[in-house]
Tab-separated table of C-alpha atoms in Angstrom:
chain	number	residue	atom	x	y	z
A	446	MET	CA	1.923	34.439	-2.344
A	447	THR	CA	0.545	31.117	-1.075
A	448	THR	CA	2.499	29.439	1.718
A	449	VAL	CA	2.424	25.627	1.792
A	450	LEU	CA	3.727	23.284	4.484
A	451	VAL	CA	4.505	19.775	3.230
A	452	THR	CA	5.612	17.059	5.656
A	453	GLY	CA	7.691	14.147	4.422
A	454	ALA	CA	8.984	16.464	1.696
A	455	SER	CA	12.365	14.815	1.154
A	456	ALA	CA	11.165	12.229	-1.406
A	457	GLY	CA	8.190	10.610	-3.098
A	458	PHE	CA	4.788	12.274	-2.781
A	459	GLY	CA	6.104	15.031	-0.544
A	460	LEU	CA	8.857	16.133	-2.898
A	461	ALA	CA	6.541	15.992	-5.922
A	462	ILE	CA	3.897	18.013	-4.057
A	463	ALA	CA	6.444	20.628	-3.011
A	464	GLU	CA	7.733	20.924	-6.580
A	465	ARG	CA	4.191	21.283	-7.956
A	466	PHE	CA	3.348	24.185	-5.666
A	467	LEU	CA	6.716	25.813	-6.352
A	468	ALA	CA	6.001	25.607	-10.074
A	469	ASP	CA	2.875	27.646	-9.387
A	470	GLY	CA	4.833	30.364	-7.567
A	471	ALA	CA	4.155	29.333	-3.975
A	472	ARG	CA	6.443	29.461	-0.960
A	473	VAL	CA	7.035	26.020	0.547
A	474	ILE	CA	8.015	24.899	4.014
A	475	ALA	CA	9.581	21.536	3.218
A	476	ALA	CA	9.646	19.445	6.389
A	477	ALA	CA	11.320	16.067	6.885
A	478	ARG	CA	14.096	14.329	8.792
A	479	ARG	CA	16.540	14.073	5.850
A	480	VAL	CA	17.714	17.655	5.885
A	481	GLU	CA	20.254	17.365	3.085
A	482	ARG	CA	17.487	16.527	0.609
A	483	LEU	CA	15.464	19.516	1.769
A	484	GLU	CA	18.472	21.768	1.339
A	485	ALA	CA	18.903	20.501	-2.227
A	486	LEU	CA	15.270	21.470	-2.922
A	487	ALA	CA	15.860	24.896	-1.385
A	488	ALA	CA	18.944	25.398	-3.559
A	489	ARG	CA	16.845	24.794	-6.678
A	490	HIS	CA	14.313	27.443	-5.594
A	491	PRO	CA	16.242	30.251	-3.885
A	492	GLY	CA	14.225	32.259	-1.387
A	493	ARG	CA	11.035	30.247	-1.747
A	494	VAL	CA	11.806	27.085	0.240
A	495	LEU	CA	12.323	26.824	3.974
A	496	ALA	CA	14.081	23.522	4.740
A	497	LEU	CA	12.640	22.504	8.105
A	498	PRO	CA	14.168	19.522	9.959
A	499	LEU	CA	11.169	17.832	11.551
A	500	ASP	CA	10.234	14.528	13.158
A	501	VAL	CA	6.440	14.705	13.295
A	502	THR	CA	6.317	12.085	16.054
A	503	ASP	CA	8.049	14.506	18.459
A	504	ARG	CA	5.146	16.690	19.571
A	505	PRO	CA	7.052	19.312	21.605
A	506	ALA	CA	9.682	19.735	18.887
A	507	THR	CA	7.011	19.964	16.186
A	508	ALA	CA	5.071	22.626	18.085
A	509	ALA	CA	8.256	24.603	18.779
A	510	ALA	CA	9.475	24.460	15.173
A	511	LEU	CA	6.164	25.624	13.746
A	512	ALA	CA	5.810	28.373	16.342
A	513	ALA	CA	9.252	29.703	15.395
A	514	LEU	CA	8.766	29.980	11.619
A	515	PRO	CA	10.217	33.167	10.107
A	516	ALA	CA	7.637	35.860	9.380
A	517	GLU	CA	7.530	35.305	5.611
A	518	PHE	CA	6.618	31.618	6.122
A	519	ALA	CA	4.508	31.926	9.280
A	520	GLU	CA	1.049	32.255	7.729
A	521	ILE	CA	0.401	28.782	6.320
A	522	ASP	CA	-2.341	28.612	3.689
A	523	VAL	CA	-2.064	24.932	2.815
A	524	LEU	CA	-0.960	22.080	5.063
A	525	VAL	CA	-0.186	18.787	3.341
A	526	ASN	CA	0.142	16.016	5.910
A	527	ASN	CA	2.141	13.574	3.808
A	528	ALA	CA	4.631	12.075	6.292
A	529	GLY	CA	3.789	8.403	6.765
A	530	LEU	CA	4.916	4.877	6.056
A	531	ALA	CA	3.994	1.211	5.818
A	532	LEU	CA	6.167	-1.436	7.460
A	533	GLY	CA	5.918	-5.143	6.735
A	534	LEU	CA	3.197	-7.268	5.208
A	535	ALA	CA	3.049	-10.065	7.790
A	536	PRO	CA	-0.276	-11.290	9.169
A	537	ALA	CA	-1.289	-9.726	12.475
A	538	HIS	CA	-0.230	-12.691	14.602
A	539	GLN	CA	3.296	-12.567	13.163
A	540	ALA	CA	3.823	-8.814	12.731
A	541	GLU	CA	6.498	-6.885	14.601
A	542	MET	CA	5.127	-4.697	17.376
A	543	ASP	CA	7.885	-2.157	16.732
A	544	ASP	CA	6.557	-1.767	13.190
A	545	TRP	CA	3.012	-1.299	14.465
A	546	GLU	CA	4.088	1.309	16.992
A	547	ARG	CA	6.103	3.262	14.437
A	548	MET	CA	3.221	3.358	11.949
A	549	ILE	CA	0.795	4.547	14.613
A	550	ALA	CA	3.259	7.156	15.879
A	551	THR	CA	3.904	8.574	12.398
A	552	ASN	CA	0.669	8.072	10.482
A	553	CYS	CA	-1.715	8.968	13.322
A	554	ALA	CA	0.004	10.861	16.138
A	555	GLY	CA	2.432	12.662	13.821
A	556	LEU	CA	-0.353	13.868	11.558
A	557	ALA	CA	-2.336	15.037	14.590
A	558	ASN	CA	0.690	16.841	16.047
A	559	VAL	CA	1.257	18.933	12.924
A	560	THR	CA	-2.428	19.609	12.341
A	561	ARG	CA	-2.987	20.833	15.897
A	562	ALA	CA	-0.004	23.181	15.632
A	563	VAL	CA	-1.147	24.725	12.343
A	564	LEU	CA	-4.944	24.924	12.723
A	565	PRO	CA	-5.238	27.833	15.188
A	566	GLY	CA	-3.513	30.201	12.784
A	567	MET	CA	-5.694	29.098	9.870
A	568	VAL	CA	-8.871	29.559	11.906
A	569	ALA	CA	-7.726	32.984	13.134
A	570	ARG	CA	-7.104	34.066	9.518
A	571	ARG	CA	-10.360	32.404	8.399
A	572	ARG	CA	-8.711	30.596	5.511
A	573	GLY	CA	-6.747	27.430	4.867
A	574	SER	CA	-6.704	23.940	3.420
A	575	VAL	CA	-5.594	20.807	5.258
A	576	ILE	CA	-4.865	17.975	2.831
A	577	ASN	CA	-4.168	14.615	4.439
A	578	ILE	CA	-2.607	11.764	2.476
A	579	GLY	CA	-4.580	8.638	3.266
A	580	SER	CA	-4.851	5.417	1.272
A	581	ILE	CA	-7.446	3.109	-0.195
A	582	ALA	CA	-6.115	0.762	2.516
A	583	GLY	CA	-8.112	2.866	4.984
A	584	GLU	CA	-11.328	1.552	3.464
A	585	VAL	CA	-10.373	-1.659	1.631
A	586	PRO	CA	-8.690	-4.313	3.812
A	587	TYR	CA	-6.094	-6.703	2.438
A	588	PRO	CA	-3.963	-9.477	3.967
A	589	GLY	CA	-1.028	-7.975	5.836
A	590	GLY	CA	-2.517	-4.479	5.811
A	591	ASN	CA	-3.603	-4.738	9.466
A	592	VAL	CA	-2.195	-1.703	11.323
A	593	TYR	CA	-1.207	0.244	8.205
A	594	GLY	CA	-4.790	0.086	6.969
A	595	ALA	CA	-6.052	1.016	10.425
A	596	THR	CA	-3.831	4.104	10.526
A	597	LYS	CA	-5.169	5.225	7.167
A	598	ALA	CA	-8.730	4.658	8.384
A	599	PHE	CA	-7.806	7.076	11.172
A	600	VAL	CA	-6.637	9.614	8.586
A	601	HIS	CA	-9.921	9.255	6.677
A	602	GLN	CA	-12.125	9.698	9.753
A	603	PHE	CA	-9.951	12.403	11.309
A	604	THR	CA	-10.311	14.421	8.096
A	605	HIS	CA	-14.100	14.170	8.192
A	606	ASN	CA	-14.178	15.130	11.856
A	607	LEU	CA	-11.962	18.132	11.120
A	608	ASN	CA	-14.581	19.356	8.679
A	609	ALA	CA	-17.269	18.837	11.310
A	610	ASP	CA	-15.319	21.079	13.690
A	611	LEU	CA	-14.237	23.645	11.090
A	612	VAL	CA	-17.598	24.329	9.436
A	613	GLY	CA	-18.029	28.071	8.962
A	614	THR	CA	-14.405	28.920	9.783
A	615	GLY	CA	-13.157	29.223	6.200
A	616	VAL	CA	-10.828	26.248	6.767
A	617	ARG	CA	-11.421	22.928	5.001
A	618	ALA	CA	-9.911	19.443	5.004
A	619	THR	CA	-9.576	16.709	2.393
A	620	CYS	CA	-8.309	13.137	2.498
A	621	VAL	CA	-6.507	11.959	-0.653
A	622	GLU	CA	-6.626	8.158	-0.851
A	623	PRO	CA	-4.346	6.653	-3.518
A	624	GLY	CA	-4.128	3.041	-4.552
A	625	LEU	CA	-1.112	1.574	-6.331
A	626	VAL	CA	1.589	4.222	-6.817
A	627	GLY	CA	5.029	3.447	-8.243
A	628	GLY	CA	8.304	5.305	-8.436
A	629	THR	CA	8.588	6.108	-4.724
A	630	GLU	CA	10.319	4.587	-1.691
A	631	PHE	CA	7.031	3.282	-0.258
A	632	SER	CA	7.508	-0.423	-0.972
A	633	ASN	CA	11.272	-0.293	-0.382
A	634	VAL	CA	10.529	0.993	3.131
A	635	ARG	CA	7.750	-1.555	3.648
A	636	PHE	CA	10.095	-4.418	2.720
A	637	ASN	CA	13.073	-3.070	4.673
A	638	GLY	CA	15.186	-2.157	1.656
A	639	ASP	CA	14.526	-5.311	-0.382
A	640	ASP	CA	14.502	-3.649	-3.816
A	641	THR	CA	13.652	-6.839	-5.698
A	642	LYS	CA	10.613	-7.522	-3.554
A	643	ALA	CA	9.560	-3.883	-3.788
A	644	ALA	CA	9.854	-3.878	-7.585
A	645	SER	CA	7.695	-7.001	-7.851
A	646	VAL	CA	4.719	-5.039	-6.484
A	647	TYR	CA	4.626	-2.977	-9.689
A	648	ALA	CA	5.731	-5.592	-12.239
A	649	GLY	CA	3.564	-5.547	-15.355
A	650	THR	CA	1.530	-2.523	-14.236
A	651	GLN	CA	1.228	1.154	-15.011
A	652	PRO	CA	0.699	2.505	-11.505
A	653	LEU	CA	-0.088	6.041	-10.466
A	654	THR	CA	2.927	8.319	-10.024
A	655	ALA	CA	3.933	10.773	-7.326
A	656	GLU	CA	3.241	13.505	-9.877
A	657	ASP	CA	-0.358	12.267	-10.227
A	658	ILE	CA	-0.805	12.669	-6.490
A	659	ALA	CA	0.878	16.084	-6.531
A	660	GLU	CA	-1.403	17.311	-9.310
A	661	THR	CA	-4.450	16.169	-7.342
A	662	VAL	CA	-3.268	17.889	-4.167
A	663	HIS	CA	-2.592	21.114	-6.071
A	664	TRP	CA	-6.050	20.957	-7.668
A	665	LEU	CA	-7.677	20.547	-4.262
A	666	ALA	CA	-5.862	23.554	-2.837
A	667	SER	CA	-6.909	25.667	-5.829
A	668	ARG	CA	-10.662	25.073	-5.413
A	669	PRO	CA	-12.714	28.193	-4.641
A	670	PRO	CA	-12.934	28.947	-0.904
A	671	HIS	CA	-16.587	27.865	-0.667
A	672	VAL	CA	-15.809	24.351	-1.957
A	673	THR	CA	-14.842	21.464	0.337
A	674	ILE	CA	-13.816	18.130	-1.192
A	675	ASN	CA	-14.130	15.685	1.689
A	676	ALA	CA	-12.177	12.808	0.134
A	677	ILE	CA	-10.751	11.615	-3.164
A	678	SER	CA	-10.151	7.915	-3.833
A	679	MET	CA	-7.912	7.249	-6.827
A	680	MET	CA	-6.416	4.163	-8.478
A	681	PRO	CA	-4.598	3.372	-11.718
A	682	ASN	CA	-6.702	1.717	-14.403
A	683	CYS	CA	-4.819	-1.543	-13.804
A	684	GLN	CA	-6.212	-1.773	-10.256
A	685	SER	CA	-9.720	-2.285	-8.951
A	686	PHE	CA	-11.660	-4.018	-6.190
A	687	GLY	CA	-11.408	-7.784	-5.728
A	688	PRO	CA	-13.847	-10.468	-4.624
A	689	LEU	CA	-14.215	-11.356	-0.974
A	690	THR	CA	-11.906	-14.114	0.253
A	691	ILE	CA	-13.574	-17.435	1.031
A	692	LYS	CA	-11.669	-20.223	2.806
A	693	ARG	CA	-13.032	-23.589	1.740
A	694	ASN	CA	-12.482	-26.867	3.578
A	695	GLY	CA	-11.293	-29.989	1.777
C-alpha cells in the first residue's frame, strides 16, 4: 500500500490531494496545524489516515514528528509539499514585513524542513516522489506578487536542484505550478478574511479547482519509476499571459 504525506492537508489543495490518494487505496499522513479538520478526515477513512499536527516552520518539531511516525506510516512513498500561503497584494514599498517573513518561513523554509526530513528514507529505499506545489507566480511576475512570487520561484528551482542531486537514486521531484484556482481559502487568506474581495478574484471566470490539482498530483505519483516530470504549469482556459506593462508619460 502506498504511503503519502501531504502537508497543509486540512483544506483546499491539501485536503483534495489527500482524498484523491485515499480513493485509490493509499495510506495518508495528513499534516497541518488545524488538527480537528485532520481528525474529521481520519474519521471518514478509518485506519488509513494519520492526523499529524504539524507546523512546517518549526524545524525541530517537524523532524521529531516525522522521525516518530508509527511503523505502518513510516515508509513514505510520496511527499506532497503543499503547505503555503500568500499574504497581501501591496506593492513592495508598502508591504508588511511580517507578511513577507511568514511567506518565506512557510513557503521556503517549511518546504525545505519537511523535504530534508523525508528524503533520507526515500533514498535508502531507492524509491519515492517529492511533489512540490509551486505557482505560475514563480515564473510570471505581477504587481503585488513580490515576495510570494519569489517564494514560488524558490520552489521551482529547489525542485530542479533536488533532481540534480537525486539522479540515479530512484527518487524524483516535480513542481506543480497552478494559475487561477477557485474554491479554496487562498484568496481569503491573502486578503485577511475579506470574503468579498476574495470572491472578486474569480468573478466571471471558470478557474481550476482543488480537484484538478489533486488529479494532477495523483497522475504524477503514478508515473512509472523511470519517468521524471520536472514541472507542470497549468492554467484555466480563461487565463493566459498578458502584455508587458509600459508606463507612458503625459
